[in-house]
Tab-separated table of C-alpha atoms and ligand atoms in Angstrom:
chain	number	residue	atom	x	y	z
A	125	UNK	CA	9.918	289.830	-108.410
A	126	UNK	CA	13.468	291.325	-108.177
A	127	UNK	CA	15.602	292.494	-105.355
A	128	UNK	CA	16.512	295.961	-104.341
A	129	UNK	CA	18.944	296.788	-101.804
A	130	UNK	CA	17.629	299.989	-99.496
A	131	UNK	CA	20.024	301.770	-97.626
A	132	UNK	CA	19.415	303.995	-94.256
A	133	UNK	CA	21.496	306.540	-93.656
A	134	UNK	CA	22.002	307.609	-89.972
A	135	UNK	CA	19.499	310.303	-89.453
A	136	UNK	CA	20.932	311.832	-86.256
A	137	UNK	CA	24.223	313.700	-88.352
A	138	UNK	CA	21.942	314.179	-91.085
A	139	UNK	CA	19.405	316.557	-89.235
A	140	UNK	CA	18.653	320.283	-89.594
A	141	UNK	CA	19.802	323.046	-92.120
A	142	UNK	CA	23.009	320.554	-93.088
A	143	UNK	CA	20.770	317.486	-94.096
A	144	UNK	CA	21.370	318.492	-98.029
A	145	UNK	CA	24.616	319.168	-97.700
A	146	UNK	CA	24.988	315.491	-96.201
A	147	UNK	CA	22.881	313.953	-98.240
A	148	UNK	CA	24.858	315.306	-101.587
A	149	UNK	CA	28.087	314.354	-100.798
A	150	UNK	CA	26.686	310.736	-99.589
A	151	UNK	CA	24.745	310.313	-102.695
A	152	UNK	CA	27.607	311.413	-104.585
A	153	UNK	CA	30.004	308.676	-102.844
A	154	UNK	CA	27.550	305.995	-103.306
A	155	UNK	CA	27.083	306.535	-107.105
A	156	UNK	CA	31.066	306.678	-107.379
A	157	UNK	CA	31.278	303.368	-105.470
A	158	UNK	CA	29.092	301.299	-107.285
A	159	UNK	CA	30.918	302.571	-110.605
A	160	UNK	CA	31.577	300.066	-113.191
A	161	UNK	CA	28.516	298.115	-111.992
A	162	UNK	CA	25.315	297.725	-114.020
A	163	UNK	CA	22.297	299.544	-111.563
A	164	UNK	CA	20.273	302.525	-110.676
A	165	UNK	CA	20.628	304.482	-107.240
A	166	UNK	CA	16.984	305.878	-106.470
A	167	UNK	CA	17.373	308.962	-103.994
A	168	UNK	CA	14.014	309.476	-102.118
A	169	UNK	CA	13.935	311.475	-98.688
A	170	UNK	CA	15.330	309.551	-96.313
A	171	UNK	CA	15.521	306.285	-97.836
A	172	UNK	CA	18.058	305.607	-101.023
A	173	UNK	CA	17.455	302.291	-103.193
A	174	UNK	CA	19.596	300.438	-105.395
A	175	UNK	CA	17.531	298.982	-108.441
A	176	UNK	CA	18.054	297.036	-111.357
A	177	UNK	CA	20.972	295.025	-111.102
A	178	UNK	CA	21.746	291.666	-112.188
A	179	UNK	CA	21.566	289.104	-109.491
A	180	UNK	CA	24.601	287.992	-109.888
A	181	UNK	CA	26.274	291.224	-108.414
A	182	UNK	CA	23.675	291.459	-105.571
A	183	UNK	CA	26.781	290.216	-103.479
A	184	UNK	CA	29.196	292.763	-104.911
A	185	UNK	CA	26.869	295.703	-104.513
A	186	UNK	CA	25.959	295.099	-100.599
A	187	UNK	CA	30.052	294.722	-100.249
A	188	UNK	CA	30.690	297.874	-101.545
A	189	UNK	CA	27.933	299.624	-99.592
A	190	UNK	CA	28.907	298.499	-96.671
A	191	UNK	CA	32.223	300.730	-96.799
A	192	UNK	CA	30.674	303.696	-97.689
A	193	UNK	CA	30.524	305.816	-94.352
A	194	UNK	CA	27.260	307.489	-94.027
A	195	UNK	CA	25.634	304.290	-94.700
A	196	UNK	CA	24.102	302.819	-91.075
A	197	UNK	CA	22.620	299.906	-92.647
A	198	UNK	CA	20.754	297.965	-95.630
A	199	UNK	CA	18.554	295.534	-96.539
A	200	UNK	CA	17.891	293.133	-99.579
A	201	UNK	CA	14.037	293.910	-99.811
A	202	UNK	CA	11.398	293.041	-102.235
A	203	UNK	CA	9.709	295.490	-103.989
A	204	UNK	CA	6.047	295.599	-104.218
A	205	UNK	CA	3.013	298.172	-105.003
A	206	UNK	CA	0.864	299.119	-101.636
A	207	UNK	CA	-1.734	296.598	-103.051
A	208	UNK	CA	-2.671	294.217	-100.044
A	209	UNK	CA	-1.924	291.369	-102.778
A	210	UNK	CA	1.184	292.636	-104.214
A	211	UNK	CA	2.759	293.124	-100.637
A	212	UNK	CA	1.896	289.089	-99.923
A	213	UNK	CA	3.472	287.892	-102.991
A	214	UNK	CA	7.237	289.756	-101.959
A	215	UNK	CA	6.043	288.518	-98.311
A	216	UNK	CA	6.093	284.901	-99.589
A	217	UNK	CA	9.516	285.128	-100.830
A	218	UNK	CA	10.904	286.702	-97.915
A	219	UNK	CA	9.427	285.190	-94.763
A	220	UNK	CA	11.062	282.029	-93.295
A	221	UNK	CA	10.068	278.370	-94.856
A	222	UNK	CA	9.541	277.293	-91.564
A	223	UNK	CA	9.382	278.899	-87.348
A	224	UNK	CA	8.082	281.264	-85.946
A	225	UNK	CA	7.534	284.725	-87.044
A	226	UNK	CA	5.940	288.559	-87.131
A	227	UNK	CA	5.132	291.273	-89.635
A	228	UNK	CA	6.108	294.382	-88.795
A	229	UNK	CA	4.008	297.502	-91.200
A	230	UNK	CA	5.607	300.508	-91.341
A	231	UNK	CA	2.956	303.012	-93.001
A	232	UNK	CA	4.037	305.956	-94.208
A	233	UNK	CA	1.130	307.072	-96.285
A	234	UNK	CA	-1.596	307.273	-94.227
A	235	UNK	CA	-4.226	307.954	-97.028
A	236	UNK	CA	-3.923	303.819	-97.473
A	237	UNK	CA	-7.206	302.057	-96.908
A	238	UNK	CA	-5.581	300.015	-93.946
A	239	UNK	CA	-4.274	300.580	-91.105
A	240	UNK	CA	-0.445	299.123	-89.588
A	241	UNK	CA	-1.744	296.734	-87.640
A	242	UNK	CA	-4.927	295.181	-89.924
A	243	UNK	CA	-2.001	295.247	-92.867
A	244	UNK	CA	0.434	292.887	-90.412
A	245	UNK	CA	-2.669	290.829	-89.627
A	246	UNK	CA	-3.984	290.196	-93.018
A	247	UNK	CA	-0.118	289.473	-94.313
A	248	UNK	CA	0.807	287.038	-91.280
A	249	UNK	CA	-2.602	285.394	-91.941
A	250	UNK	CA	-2.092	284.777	-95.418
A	251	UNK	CA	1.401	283.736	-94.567
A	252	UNK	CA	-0.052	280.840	-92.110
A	253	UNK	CA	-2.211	279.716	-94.745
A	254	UNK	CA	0.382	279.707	-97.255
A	255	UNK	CA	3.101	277.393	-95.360
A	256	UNK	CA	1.635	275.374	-92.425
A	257	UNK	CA	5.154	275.043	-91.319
A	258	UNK	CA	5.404	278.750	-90.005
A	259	UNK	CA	3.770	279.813	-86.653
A	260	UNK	CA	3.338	283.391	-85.725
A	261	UNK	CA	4.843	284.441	-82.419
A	262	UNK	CA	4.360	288.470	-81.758
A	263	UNK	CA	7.110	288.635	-78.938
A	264	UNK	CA	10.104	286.518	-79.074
A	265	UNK	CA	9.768	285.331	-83.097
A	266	UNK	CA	13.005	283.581	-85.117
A	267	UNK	CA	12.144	286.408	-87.528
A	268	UNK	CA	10.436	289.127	-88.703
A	269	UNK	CA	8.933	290.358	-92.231
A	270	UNK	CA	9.109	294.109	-92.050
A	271	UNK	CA	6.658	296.373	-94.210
A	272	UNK	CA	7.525	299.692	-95.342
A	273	UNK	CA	4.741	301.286	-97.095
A	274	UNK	CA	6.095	304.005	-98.647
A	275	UNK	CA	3.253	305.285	-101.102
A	276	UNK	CA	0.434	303.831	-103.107
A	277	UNK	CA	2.993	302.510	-105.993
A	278	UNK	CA	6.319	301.533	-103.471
A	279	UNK	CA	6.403	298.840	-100.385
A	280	UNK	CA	9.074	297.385	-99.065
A	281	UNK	CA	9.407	294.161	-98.035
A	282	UNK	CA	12.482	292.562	-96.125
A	283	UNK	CA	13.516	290.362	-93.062
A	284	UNK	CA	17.143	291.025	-92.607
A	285	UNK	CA	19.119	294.260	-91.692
A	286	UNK	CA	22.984	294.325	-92.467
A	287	UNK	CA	25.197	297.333	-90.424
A	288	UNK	CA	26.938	299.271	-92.783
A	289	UNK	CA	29.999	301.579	-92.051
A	290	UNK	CA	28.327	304.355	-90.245
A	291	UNK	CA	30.125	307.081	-89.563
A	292	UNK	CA	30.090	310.496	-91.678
A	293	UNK	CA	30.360	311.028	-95.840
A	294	UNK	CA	33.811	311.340	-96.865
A	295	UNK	CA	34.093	314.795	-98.008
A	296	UNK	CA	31.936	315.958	-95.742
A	297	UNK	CA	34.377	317.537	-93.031
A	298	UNK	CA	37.002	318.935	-95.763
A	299	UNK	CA	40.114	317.293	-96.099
A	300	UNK	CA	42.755	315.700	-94.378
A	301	UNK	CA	46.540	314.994	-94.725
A	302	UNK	CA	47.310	311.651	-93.204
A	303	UNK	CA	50.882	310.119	-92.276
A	304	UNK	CA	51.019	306.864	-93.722
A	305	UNK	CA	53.812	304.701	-92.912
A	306	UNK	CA	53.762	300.944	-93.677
A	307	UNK	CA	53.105	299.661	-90.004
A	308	UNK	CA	49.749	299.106	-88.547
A	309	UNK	CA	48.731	301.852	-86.918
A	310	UNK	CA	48.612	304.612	-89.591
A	311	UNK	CA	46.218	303.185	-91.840
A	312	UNK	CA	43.542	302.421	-89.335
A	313	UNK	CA	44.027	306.130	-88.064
A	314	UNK	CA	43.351	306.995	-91.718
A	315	UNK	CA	40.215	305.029	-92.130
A	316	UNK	CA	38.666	306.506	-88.565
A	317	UNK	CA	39.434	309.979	-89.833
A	318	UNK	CA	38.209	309.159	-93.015
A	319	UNK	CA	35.076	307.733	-91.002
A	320	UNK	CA	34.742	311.071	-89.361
A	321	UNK	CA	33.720	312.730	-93.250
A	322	UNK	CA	37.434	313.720	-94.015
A	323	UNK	CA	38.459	313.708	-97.281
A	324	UNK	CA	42.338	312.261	-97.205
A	325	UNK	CA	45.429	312.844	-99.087
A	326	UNK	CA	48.450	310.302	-97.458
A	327	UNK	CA	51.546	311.612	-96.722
A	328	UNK	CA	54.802	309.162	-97.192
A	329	UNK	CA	58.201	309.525	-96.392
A	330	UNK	CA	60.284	307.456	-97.990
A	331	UNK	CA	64.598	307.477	-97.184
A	332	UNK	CA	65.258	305.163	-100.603
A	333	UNK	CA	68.097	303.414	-100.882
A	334	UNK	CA	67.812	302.778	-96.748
A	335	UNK	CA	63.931	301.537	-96.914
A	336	UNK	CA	63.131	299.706	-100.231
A	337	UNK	CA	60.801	300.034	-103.710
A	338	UNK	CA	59.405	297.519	-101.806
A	339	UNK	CA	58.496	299.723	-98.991
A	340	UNK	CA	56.991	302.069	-100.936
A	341	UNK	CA	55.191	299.600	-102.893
A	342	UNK	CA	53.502	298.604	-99.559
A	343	UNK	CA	52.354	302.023	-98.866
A	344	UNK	CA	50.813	302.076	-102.064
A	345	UNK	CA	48.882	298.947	-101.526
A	346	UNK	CA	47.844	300.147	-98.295
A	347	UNK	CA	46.506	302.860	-99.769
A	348	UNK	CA	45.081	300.681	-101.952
A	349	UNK	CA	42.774	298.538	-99.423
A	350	UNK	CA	41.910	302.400	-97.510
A	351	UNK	CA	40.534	303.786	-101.182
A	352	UNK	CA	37.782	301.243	-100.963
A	353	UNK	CA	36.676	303.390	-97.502
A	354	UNK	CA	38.315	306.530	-98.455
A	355	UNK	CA	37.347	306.956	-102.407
A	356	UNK	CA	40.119	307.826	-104.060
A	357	UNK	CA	43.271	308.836	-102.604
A	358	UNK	CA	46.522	310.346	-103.295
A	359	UNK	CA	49.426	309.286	-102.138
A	360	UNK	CA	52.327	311.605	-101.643
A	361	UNK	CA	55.623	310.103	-101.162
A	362	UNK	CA	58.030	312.469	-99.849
A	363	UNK	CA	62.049	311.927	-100.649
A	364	UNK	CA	63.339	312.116	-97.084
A	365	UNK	CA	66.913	310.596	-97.739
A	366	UNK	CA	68.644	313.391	-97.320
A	367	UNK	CA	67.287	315.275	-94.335
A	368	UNK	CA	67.816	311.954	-92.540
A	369	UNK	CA	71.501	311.581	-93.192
A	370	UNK	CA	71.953	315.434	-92.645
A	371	UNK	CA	69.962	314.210	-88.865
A	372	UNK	CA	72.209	311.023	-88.576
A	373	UNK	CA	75.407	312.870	-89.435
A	374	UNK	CA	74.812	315.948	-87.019
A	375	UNK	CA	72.413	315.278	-84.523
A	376	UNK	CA	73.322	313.798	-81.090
A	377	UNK	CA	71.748	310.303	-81.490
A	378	UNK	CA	69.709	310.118	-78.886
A	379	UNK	CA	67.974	313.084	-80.585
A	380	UNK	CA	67.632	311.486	-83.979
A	381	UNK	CA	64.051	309.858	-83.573
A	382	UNK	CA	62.827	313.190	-82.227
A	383	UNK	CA	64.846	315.602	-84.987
A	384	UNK	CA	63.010	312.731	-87.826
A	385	UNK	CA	60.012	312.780	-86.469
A	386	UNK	CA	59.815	316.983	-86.151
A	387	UNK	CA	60.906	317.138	-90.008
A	388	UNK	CA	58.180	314.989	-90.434
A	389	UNK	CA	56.124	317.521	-89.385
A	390	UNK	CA	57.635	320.898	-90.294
A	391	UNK	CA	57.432	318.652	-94.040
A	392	UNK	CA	53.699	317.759	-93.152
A	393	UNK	CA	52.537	321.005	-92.316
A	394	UNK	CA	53.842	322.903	-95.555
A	395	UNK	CA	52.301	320.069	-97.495
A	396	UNK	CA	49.035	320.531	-95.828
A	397	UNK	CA	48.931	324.372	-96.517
A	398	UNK	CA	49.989	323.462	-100.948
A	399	UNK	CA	47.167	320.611	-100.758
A	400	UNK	CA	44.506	322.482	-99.115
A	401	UNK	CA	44.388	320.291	-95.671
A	402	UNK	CA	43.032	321.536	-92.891
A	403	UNK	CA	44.550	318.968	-90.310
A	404	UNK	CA	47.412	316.220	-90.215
A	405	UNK	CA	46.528	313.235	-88.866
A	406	UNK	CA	48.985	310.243	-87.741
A	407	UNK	CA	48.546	306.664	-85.644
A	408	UNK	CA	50.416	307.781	-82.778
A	409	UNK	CA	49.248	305.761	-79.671
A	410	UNK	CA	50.437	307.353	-76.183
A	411	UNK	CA	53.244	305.073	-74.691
A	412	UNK	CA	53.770	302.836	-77.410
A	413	UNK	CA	57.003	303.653	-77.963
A	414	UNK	CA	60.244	305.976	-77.490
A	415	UNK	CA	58.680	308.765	-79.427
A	416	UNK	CA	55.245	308.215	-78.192
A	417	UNK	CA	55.510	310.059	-74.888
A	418	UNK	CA	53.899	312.758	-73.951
A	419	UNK	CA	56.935	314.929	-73.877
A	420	UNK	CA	58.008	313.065	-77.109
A	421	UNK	CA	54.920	314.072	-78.706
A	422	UNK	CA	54.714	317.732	-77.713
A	423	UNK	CA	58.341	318.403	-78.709
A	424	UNK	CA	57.372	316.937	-82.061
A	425	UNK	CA	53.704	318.685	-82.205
A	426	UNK	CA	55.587	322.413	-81.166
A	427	UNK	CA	56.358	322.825	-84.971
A	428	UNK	CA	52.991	322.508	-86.431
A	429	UNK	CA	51.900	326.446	-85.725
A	430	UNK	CA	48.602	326.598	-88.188
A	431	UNK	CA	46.736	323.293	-87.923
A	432	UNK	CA	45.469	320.673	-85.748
A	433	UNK	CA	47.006	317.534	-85.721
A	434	UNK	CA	44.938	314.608	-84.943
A	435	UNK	CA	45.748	311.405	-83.192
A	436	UNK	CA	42.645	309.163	-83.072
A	437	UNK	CA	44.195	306.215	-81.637
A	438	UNK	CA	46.056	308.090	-78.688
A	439	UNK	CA	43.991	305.905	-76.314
A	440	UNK	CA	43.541	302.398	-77.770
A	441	UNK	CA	45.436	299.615	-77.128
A	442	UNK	CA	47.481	297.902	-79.527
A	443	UNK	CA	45.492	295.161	-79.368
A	444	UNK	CA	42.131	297.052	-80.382
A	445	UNK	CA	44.438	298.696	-83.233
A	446	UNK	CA	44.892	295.528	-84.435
A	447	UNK	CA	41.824	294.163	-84.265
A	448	UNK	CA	40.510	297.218	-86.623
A	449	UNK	CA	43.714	296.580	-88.802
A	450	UNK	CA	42.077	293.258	-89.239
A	451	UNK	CA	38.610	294.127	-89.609
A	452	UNK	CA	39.429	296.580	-92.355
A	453	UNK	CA	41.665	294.477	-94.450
A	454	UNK	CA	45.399	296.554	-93.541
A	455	UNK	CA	46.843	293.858	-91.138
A	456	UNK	CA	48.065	291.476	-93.282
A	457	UNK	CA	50.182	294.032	-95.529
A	458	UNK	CA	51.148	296.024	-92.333
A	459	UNK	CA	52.930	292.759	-90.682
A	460	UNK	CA	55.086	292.212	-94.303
A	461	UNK	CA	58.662	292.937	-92.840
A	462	UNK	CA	60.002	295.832	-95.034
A	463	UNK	CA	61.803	298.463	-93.210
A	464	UNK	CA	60.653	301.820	-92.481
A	465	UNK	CA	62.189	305.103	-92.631
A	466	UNK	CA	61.722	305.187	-88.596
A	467	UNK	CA	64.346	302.504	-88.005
A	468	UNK	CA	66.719	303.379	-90.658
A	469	UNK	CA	69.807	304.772	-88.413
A	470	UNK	CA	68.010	303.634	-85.174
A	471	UNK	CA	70.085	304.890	-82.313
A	472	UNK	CA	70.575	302.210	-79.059
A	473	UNK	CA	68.496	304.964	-76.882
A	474	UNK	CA	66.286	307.486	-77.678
A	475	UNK	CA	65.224	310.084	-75.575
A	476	UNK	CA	62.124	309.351	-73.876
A	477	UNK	CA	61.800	313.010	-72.218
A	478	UNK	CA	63.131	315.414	-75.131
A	479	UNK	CA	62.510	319.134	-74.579
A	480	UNK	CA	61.864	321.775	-77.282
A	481	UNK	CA	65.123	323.421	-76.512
A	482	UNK	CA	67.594	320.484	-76.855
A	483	UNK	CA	65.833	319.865	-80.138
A	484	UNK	CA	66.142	323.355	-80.929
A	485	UNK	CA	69.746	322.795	-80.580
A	486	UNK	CA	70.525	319.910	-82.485
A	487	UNK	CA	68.707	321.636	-85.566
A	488	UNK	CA	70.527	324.365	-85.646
A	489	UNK	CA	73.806	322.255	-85.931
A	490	UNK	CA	72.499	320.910	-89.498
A	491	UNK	CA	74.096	323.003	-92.057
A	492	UNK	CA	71.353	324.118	-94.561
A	493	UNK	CA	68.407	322.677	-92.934
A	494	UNK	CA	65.853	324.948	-93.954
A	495	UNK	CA	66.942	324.225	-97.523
A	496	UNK	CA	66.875	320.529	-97.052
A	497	UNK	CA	63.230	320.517	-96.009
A	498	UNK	CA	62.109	322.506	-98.522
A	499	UNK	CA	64.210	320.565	-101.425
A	500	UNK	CA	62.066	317.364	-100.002
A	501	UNK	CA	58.666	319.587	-100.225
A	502	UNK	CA	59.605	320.044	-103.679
A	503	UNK	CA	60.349	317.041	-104.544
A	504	UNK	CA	57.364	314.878	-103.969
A	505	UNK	CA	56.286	311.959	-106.206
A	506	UNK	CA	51.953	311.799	-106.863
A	507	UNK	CA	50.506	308.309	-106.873
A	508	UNK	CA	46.835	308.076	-106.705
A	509	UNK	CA	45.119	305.119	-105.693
A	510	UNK	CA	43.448	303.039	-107.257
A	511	UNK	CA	45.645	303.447	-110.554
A	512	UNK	CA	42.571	303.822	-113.075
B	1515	ATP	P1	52.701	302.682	-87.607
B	1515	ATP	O1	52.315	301.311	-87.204
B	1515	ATP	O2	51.566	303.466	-88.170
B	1515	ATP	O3	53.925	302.690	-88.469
B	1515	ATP	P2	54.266	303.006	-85.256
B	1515	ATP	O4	53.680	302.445	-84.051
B	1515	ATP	O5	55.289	302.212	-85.974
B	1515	ATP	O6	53.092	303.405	-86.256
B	1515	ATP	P3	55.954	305.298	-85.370
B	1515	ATP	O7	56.845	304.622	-86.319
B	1515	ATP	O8	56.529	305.991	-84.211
B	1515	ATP	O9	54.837	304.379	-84.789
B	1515	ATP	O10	55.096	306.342	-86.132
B	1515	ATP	C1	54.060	307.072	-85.542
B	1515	ATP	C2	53.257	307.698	-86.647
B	1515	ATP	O11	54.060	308.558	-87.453
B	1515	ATP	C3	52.742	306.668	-87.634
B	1515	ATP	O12	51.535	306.099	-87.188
B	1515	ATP	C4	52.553	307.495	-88.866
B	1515	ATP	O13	51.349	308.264	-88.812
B	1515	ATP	C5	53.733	308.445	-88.806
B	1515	ATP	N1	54.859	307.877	-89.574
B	1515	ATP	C6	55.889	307.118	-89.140
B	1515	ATP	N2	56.717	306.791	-90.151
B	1515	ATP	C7	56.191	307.337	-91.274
B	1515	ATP	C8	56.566	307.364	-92.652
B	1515	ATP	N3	57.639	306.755	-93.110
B	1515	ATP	N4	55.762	308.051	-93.508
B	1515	ATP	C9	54.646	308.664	-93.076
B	1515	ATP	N5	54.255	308.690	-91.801
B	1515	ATP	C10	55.006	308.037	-90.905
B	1516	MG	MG1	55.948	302.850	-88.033
């Protein structure tokens, strides 16, 4: 009898008018993830199933379905008919070889000629015969063999559950542009947004000769390790030389951070607008550092006039960033010591209270600005992740 992996979706986002909409785009995501692999996806309502895969890439398929957001959970479950006889012989293979244990019948065709509860009975007797060694205990058992009738032709039959992502389908809540840097913080804001249903396309900048290839090349394998949440994702990596030395040359220094990090955005938000993004999103954390104050962060925010930018880990601590940047496979390529553009021409002070007006000030003082922001616009390399 071979296994099939059944996936639950949560049904709480997926109620109401929307529930096809949801259901499309999840479908969709789950068919592009297991790509490449040798299965069928069977779409019933409200339970998918994955079908007809080797054994061998059981392992590989439950990985890969547990990153797809949507997903709540899964099992590796037996497939049987709704025959009495048929549902014991998947039962065999799946309750424990020794302990105690329950069976739990989930009916959902009630033309059946049994009822939930003379199902479990006849199953968990059958199962005591079978194996002396098990012992049935209906309250506290070591574990249970769950039931899912789902017609005459399809039961399931299963013992474990494994969480899955959760969250929303990518896609889902339109798209996102997302500030990637190489540290740790940006790309586990990019996977919560991304858990949220956006879509993402990363934003880079990249001051080359002053950060390295190998900067960028870290980027790009960060984007890498987010594609297997995010599908795929395109990474654009803006050249921001220029309107850095044009900062460093005329700016008063303890401005520079600030002036940077409001090019950023002015940058950010025309990007958004030519890539069809409704929102920019970046890992800024209140307090972390210089730029990270509130009045550091609203002189900065002040020049994105059309969208909302989204911060998702303005109240976590560093050490719960971390701790995601772990879980999610990021940390270990965010803590590689290459340089970013940030702390290329770092000044000894930064302002930690900027206002609008003194940054006001300081741009107007760089010849040509206007110019140099769009010339970076314009000049963006595409990578998209993962190369194909
Ligand atoms: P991170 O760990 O994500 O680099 P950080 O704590 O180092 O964050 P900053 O360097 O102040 O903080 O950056 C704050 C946010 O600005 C980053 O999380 C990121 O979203 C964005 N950012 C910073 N540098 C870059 C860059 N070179 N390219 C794209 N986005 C950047
Ligand atoms: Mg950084």
């Amino acid at each position: 009898m071979d296994n099939v992996v059944i996936l639950r979706y949560s049904e709480i986002h997926l109620k109401g008018k929307n529930r096809a909409f949801f259901e499309n785009i999840l479908k969709k995501n789950i068919i592009a993830k297991l790509n490449g692999i040798d299965c069928r996806a069977e779409f019933s309502y409200g339970r998918y199933v994955i079908c007809d895969y080797k054994q061998a890439d059981e392992n590989r398929i439950v990985t890969k379905l547990r990153q797809v957001f949507g997903l709540f959970s899964l099992s590796i479950a037996k497939r049987a008919t709704a025959e009495p006889a048929s549902i014991f012989e998947a039962a065999k293979d799946v309750a424990p070889k020794s302990g105690t244990f329950r069976v739990t019948v989930n009916r959902a065709d009630k033309t059946l000629p049994y009822t939930s509860v003379s199902l479990s009975a006849e199953i968990g007797g059958r199962l005591l015969e079978y194996n002396n060694k098990l012992e049935v205990d209906l309250h506290n058992p070591d574990s249970v063999v769950y039931i899912d009738v789902r017609d005459n032709r399809t039961s399931y039959v299963y013992s474990e559950s494994v969480p899955c992502a959760g969250g929303m389908p990518v896609g889902s809540a339109g798209r996102g542009l997302t500030l990637l840097s190489g540290g740790i913080d940006s790309p586990v804001s990019t996977y919560m947004m991304a858990k949220r249903g956006l879509k993402l396309t990363a934003l880079h900048f990249w001051s080359y000769p002053y950060t390295s290839m190998e900067a960028r090349g870290k980027v790009l394998e960060l984007a890498k390790i987010l594609s297997d949440y995010t599908g795929e994702i395109k990474v654009l990596v803006v050249p921001f030389t220029k309107v850095q030395e044009a900062i460093h040359k005329y700016a008063e220094s303890n401005y520079m951070i600030t002036l940077v990090r409001r090019a950023m955005m002015r940058i950010a938000e025309r990007v958004a607008e030519r890539y069809r993004c409704g929102c920019i999103i970046n890992g800024e954390d209140l307090g972390q550092v210089a730029s990270q104050t509130l009045e550091s962060i609203n002189v900065t925010n002040s020049v994105v006039k059309s969208i909302p930018v989204f911060r998702p880990l303005i109240g976590f601590d560093k050490i719960d960033i971390i701790e995601t940047a772990q879980k999610i496979g990021t940390f270990d390529v965010s803590v590689k010591p290459y340089e970013d553009c940030c702390t290329v021409f770092l000044p000894d002070s930064p302002v930690t209270k900027p206002t609008i007006r003194r940054a006001e000030k300081n741009e107007s003082a760089i010849p040509d600005y206007e110019e140099l922001i769009s010339e970076a616009v314009d000049n963006i390399e595409v990578f998209v992740l993962p190369e194909r």
